[in-house]
mmCIF file of C-alpha atoms in Angstrom:
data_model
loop_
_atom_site.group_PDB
_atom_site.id
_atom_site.type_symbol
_atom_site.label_atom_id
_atom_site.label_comp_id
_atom_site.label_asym_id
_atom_site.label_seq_id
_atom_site.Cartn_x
_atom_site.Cartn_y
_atom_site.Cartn_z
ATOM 1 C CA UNK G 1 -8.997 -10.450 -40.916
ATOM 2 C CA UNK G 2 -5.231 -10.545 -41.485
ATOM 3 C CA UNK G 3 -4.870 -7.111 -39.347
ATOM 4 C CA UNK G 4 -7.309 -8.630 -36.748
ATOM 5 C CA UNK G 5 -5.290 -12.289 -36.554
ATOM 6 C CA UNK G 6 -1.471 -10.262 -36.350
ATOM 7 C CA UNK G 7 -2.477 -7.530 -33.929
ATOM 8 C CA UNK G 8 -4.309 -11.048 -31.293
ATOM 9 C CA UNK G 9 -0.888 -12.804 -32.072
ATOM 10 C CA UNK G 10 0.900 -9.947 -30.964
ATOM 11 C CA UNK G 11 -1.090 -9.567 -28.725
ATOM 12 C CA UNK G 12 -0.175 -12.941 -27.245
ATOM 13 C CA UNK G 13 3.577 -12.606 -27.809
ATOM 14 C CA UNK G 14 4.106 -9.306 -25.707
ATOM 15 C CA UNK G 15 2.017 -10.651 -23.019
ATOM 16 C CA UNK G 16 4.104 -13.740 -22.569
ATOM 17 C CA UNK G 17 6.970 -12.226 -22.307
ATOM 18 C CA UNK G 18 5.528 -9.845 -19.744
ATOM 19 C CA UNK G 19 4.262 -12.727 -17.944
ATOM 20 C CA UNK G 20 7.796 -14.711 -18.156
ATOM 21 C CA UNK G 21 9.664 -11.440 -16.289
ATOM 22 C CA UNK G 22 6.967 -11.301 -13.529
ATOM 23 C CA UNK G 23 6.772 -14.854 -12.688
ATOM 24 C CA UNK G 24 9.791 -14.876 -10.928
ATOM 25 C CA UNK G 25 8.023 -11.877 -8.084
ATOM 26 C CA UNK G 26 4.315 -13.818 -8.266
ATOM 27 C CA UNK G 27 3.229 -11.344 -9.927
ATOM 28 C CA UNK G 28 0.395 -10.980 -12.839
ATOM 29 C CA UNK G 29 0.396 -8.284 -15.288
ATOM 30 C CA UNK G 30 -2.651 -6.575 -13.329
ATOM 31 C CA UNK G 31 -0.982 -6.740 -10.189
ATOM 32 C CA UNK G 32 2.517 -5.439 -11.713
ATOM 33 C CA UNK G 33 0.428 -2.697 -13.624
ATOM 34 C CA UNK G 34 -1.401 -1.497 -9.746
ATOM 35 C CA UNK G 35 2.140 -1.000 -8.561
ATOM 36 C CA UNK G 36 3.629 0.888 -11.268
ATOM 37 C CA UNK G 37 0.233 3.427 -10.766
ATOM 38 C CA UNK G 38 0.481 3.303 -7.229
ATOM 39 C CA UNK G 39 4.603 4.190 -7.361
ATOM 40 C CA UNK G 40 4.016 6.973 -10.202
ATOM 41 C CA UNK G 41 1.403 8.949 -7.650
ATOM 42 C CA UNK G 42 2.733 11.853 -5.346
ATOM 43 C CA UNK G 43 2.199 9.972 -1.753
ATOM 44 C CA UNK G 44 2.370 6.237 -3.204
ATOM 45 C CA UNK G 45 -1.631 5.619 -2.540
ATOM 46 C CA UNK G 46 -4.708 6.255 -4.437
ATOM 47 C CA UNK G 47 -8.494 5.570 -3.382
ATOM 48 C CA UNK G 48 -9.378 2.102 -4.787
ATOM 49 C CA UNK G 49 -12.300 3.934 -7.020
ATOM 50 C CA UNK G 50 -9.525 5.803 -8.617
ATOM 51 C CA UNK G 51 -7.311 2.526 -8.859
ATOM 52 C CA UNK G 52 -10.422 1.194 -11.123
ATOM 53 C CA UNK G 53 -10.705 3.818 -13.390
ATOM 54 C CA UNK G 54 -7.465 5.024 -14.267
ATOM 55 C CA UNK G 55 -6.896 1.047 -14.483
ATOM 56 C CA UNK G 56 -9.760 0.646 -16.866
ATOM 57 C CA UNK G 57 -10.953 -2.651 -14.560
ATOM 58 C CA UNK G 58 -14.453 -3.335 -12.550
ATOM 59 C CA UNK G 59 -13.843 -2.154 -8.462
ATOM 60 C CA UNK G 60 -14.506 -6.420 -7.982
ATOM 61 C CA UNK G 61 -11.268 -6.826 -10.080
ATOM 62 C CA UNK G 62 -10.120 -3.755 -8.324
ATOM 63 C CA UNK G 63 -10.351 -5.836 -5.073
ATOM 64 C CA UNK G 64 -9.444 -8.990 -6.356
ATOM 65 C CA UNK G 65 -6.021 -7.138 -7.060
ATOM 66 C CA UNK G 66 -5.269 -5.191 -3.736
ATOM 67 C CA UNK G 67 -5.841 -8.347 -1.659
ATOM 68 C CA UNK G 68 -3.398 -10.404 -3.557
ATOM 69 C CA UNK G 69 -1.071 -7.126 -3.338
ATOM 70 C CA UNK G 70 -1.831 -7.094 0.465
ATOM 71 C CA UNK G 71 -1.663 -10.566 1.356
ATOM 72 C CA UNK G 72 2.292 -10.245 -0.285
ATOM 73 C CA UNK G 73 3.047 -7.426 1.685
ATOM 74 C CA UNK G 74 3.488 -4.894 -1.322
ATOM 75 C CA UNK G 75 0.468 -2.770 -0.629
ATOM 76 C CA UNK G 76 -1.545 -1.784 2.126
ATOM 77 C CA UNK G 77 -5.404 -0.445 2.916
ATOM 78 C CA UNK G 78 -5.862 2.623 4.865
ATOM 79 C CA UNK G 79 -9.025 4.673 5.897
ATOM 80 C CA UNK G 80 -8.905 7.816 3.839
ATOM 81 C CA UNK G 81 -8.410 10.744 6.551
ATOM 82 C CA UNK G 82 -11.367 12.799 5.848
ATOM 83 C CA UNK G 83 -13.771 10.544 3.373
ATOM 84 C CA UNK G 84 -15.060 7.523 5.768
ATOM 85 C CA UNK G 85 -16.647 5.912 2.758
ATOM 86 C CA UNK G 86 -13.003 5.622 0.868
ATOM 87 C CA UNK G 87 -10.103 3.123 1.201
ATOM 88 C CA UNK G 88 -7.113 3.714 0.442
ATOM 89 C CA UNK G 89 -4.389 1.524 -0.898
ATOM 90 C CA UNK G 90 -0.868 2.597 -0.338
ATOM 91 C CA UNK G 91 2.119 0.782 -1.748
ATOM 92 C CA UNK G 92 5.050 -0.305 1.157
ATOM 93 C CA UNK G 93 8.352 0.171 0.310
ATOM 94 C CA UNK G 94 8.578 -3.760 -0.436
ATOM 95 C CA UNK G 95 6.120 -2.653 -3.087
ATOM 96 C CA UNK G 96 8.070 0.086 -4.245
ATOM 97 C CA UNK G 97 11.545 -1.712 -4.483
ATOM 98 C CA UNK G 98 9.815 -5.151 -6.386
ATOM 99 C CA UNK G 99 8.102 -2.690 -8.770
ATOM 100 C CA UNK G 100 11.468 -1.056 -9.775
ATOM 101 C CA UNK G 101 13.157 -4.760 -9.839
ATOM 102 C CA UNK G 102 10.154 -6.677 -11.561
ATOM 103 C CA UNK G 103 10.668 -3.316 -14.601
ATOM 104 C CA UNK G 104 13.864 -3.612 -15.153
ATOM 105 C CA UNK G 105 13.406 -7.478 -15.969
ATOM 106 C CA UNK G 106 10.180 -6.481 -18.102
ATOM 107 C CA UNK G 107 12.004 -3.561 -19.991
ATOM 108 C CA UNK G 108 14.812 -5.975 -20.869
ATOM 109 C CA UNK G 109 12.353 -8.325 -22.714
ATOM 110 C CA UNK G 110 11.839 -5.747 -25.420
ATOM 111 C CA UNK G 111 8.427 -7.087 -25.153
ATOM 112 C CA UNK G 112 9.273 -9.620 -27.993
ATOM 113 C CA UNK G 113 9.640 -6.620 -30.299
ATOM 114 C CA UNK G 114 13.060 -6.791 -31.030
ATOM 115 C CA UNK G 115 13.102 -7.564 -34.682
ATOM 116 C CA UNK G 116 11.732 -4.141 -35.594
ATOM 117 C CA UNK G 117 13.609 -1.196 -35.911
ATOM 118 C CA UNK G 118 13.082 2.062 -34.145
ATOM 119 C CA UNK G 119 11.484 3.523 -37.185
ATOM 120 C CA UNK G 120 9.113 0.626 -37.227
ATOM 121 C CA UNK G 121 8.505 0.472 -33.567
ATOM 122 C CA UNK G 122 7.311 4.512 -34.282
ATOM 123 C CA UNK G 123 5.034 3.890 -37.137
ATOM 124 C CA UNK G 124 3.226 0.674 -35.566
ATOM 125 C CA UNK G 125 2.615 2.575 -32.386
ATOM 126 C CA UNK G 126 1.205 5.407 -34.134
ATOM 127 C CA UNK G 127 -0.842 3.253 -36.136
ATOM 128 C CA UNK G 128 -2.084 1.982 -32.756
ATOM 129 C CA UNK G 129 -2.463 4.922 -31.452
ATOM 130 C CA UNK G 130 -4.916 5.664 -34.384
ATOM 131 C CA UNK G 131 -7.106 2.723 -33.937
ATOM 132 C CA UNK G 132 -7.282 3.499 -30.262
ATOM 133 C CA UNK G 133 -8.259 7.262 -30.607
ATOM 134 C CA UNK G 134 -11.116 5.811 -33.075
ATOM 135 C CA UNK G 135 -12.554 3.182 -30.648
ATOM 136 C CA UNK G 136 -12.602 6.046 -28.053
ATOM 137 C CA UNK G 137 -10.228 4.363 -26.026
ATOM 138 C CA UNK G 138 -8.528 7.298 -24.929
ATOM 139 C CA UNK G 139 -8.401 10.741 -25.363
ATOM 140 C CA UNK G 140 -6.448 13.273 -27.131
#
């Protein structure tokens, strides 16, 4: 239960201070983490099936995101050239130049992990990295 308790607290901690760097560009951590996938593809736009999965969300959260993306002008829909049954979404360049702003200010929180060393910082991400493989949350 100890484990259980300190991994939720952390949990907590890391997301705050996520949530404290974004604040200032309105944006959530789901929003924040669709741009970063969107900017890290080859042409800047995925189908929004594709968003889903490699996101690990439901396509109504899926949707939920790209409006809110949309309606700030960081992302837009587009009919997929050959597939009439697939949208788009395609990041702008005001998309691409928050997303490499809003990291910056994340990266510098040190995600509230600053009191552990880098030896430490190894050892508790490979021990999370264990639990994960177990739960089949990703694979090898």
């Amino acid at each position: 239960m100890a484990a259980a308790t300190s991994i939720m607290r952390g949990q907590q901690i890391v997301q705050s201070q996520v949530d404290e760097a974004l604040r200032p560009y309105q944006l959530t951590f789901a929003r924040y983490e669709a741009l970063v996938l969107l900017s890290f593809t080859r042409t800047g736009a995925l189908p929004m099936g594709k968003m889903g999965q490699r996101l690990m969300i439901h396509p109504t959260s899926v949707t939920n995101v790209v409006d809110r993306l949309e309606a700030q002008g960081l992302v837009r829909r587009l009919a997929h050239a050959t597939d009439r049954r697939t949208t788009l979404v395609e990041i702008t360049d005001e998309g691409r130049q928050l997303v490499q702003v809003a990291t910056k200010d994340v990266v510098a929180t040190a995600f509230g992990l600053d009191a552990l060393s880098d030896d430490e910082l190894d050892l508790l991400t490979g021990l999370l990295r264990k639990m994960r493989i177990g739960a089949d949350d990703f694979v090898l």
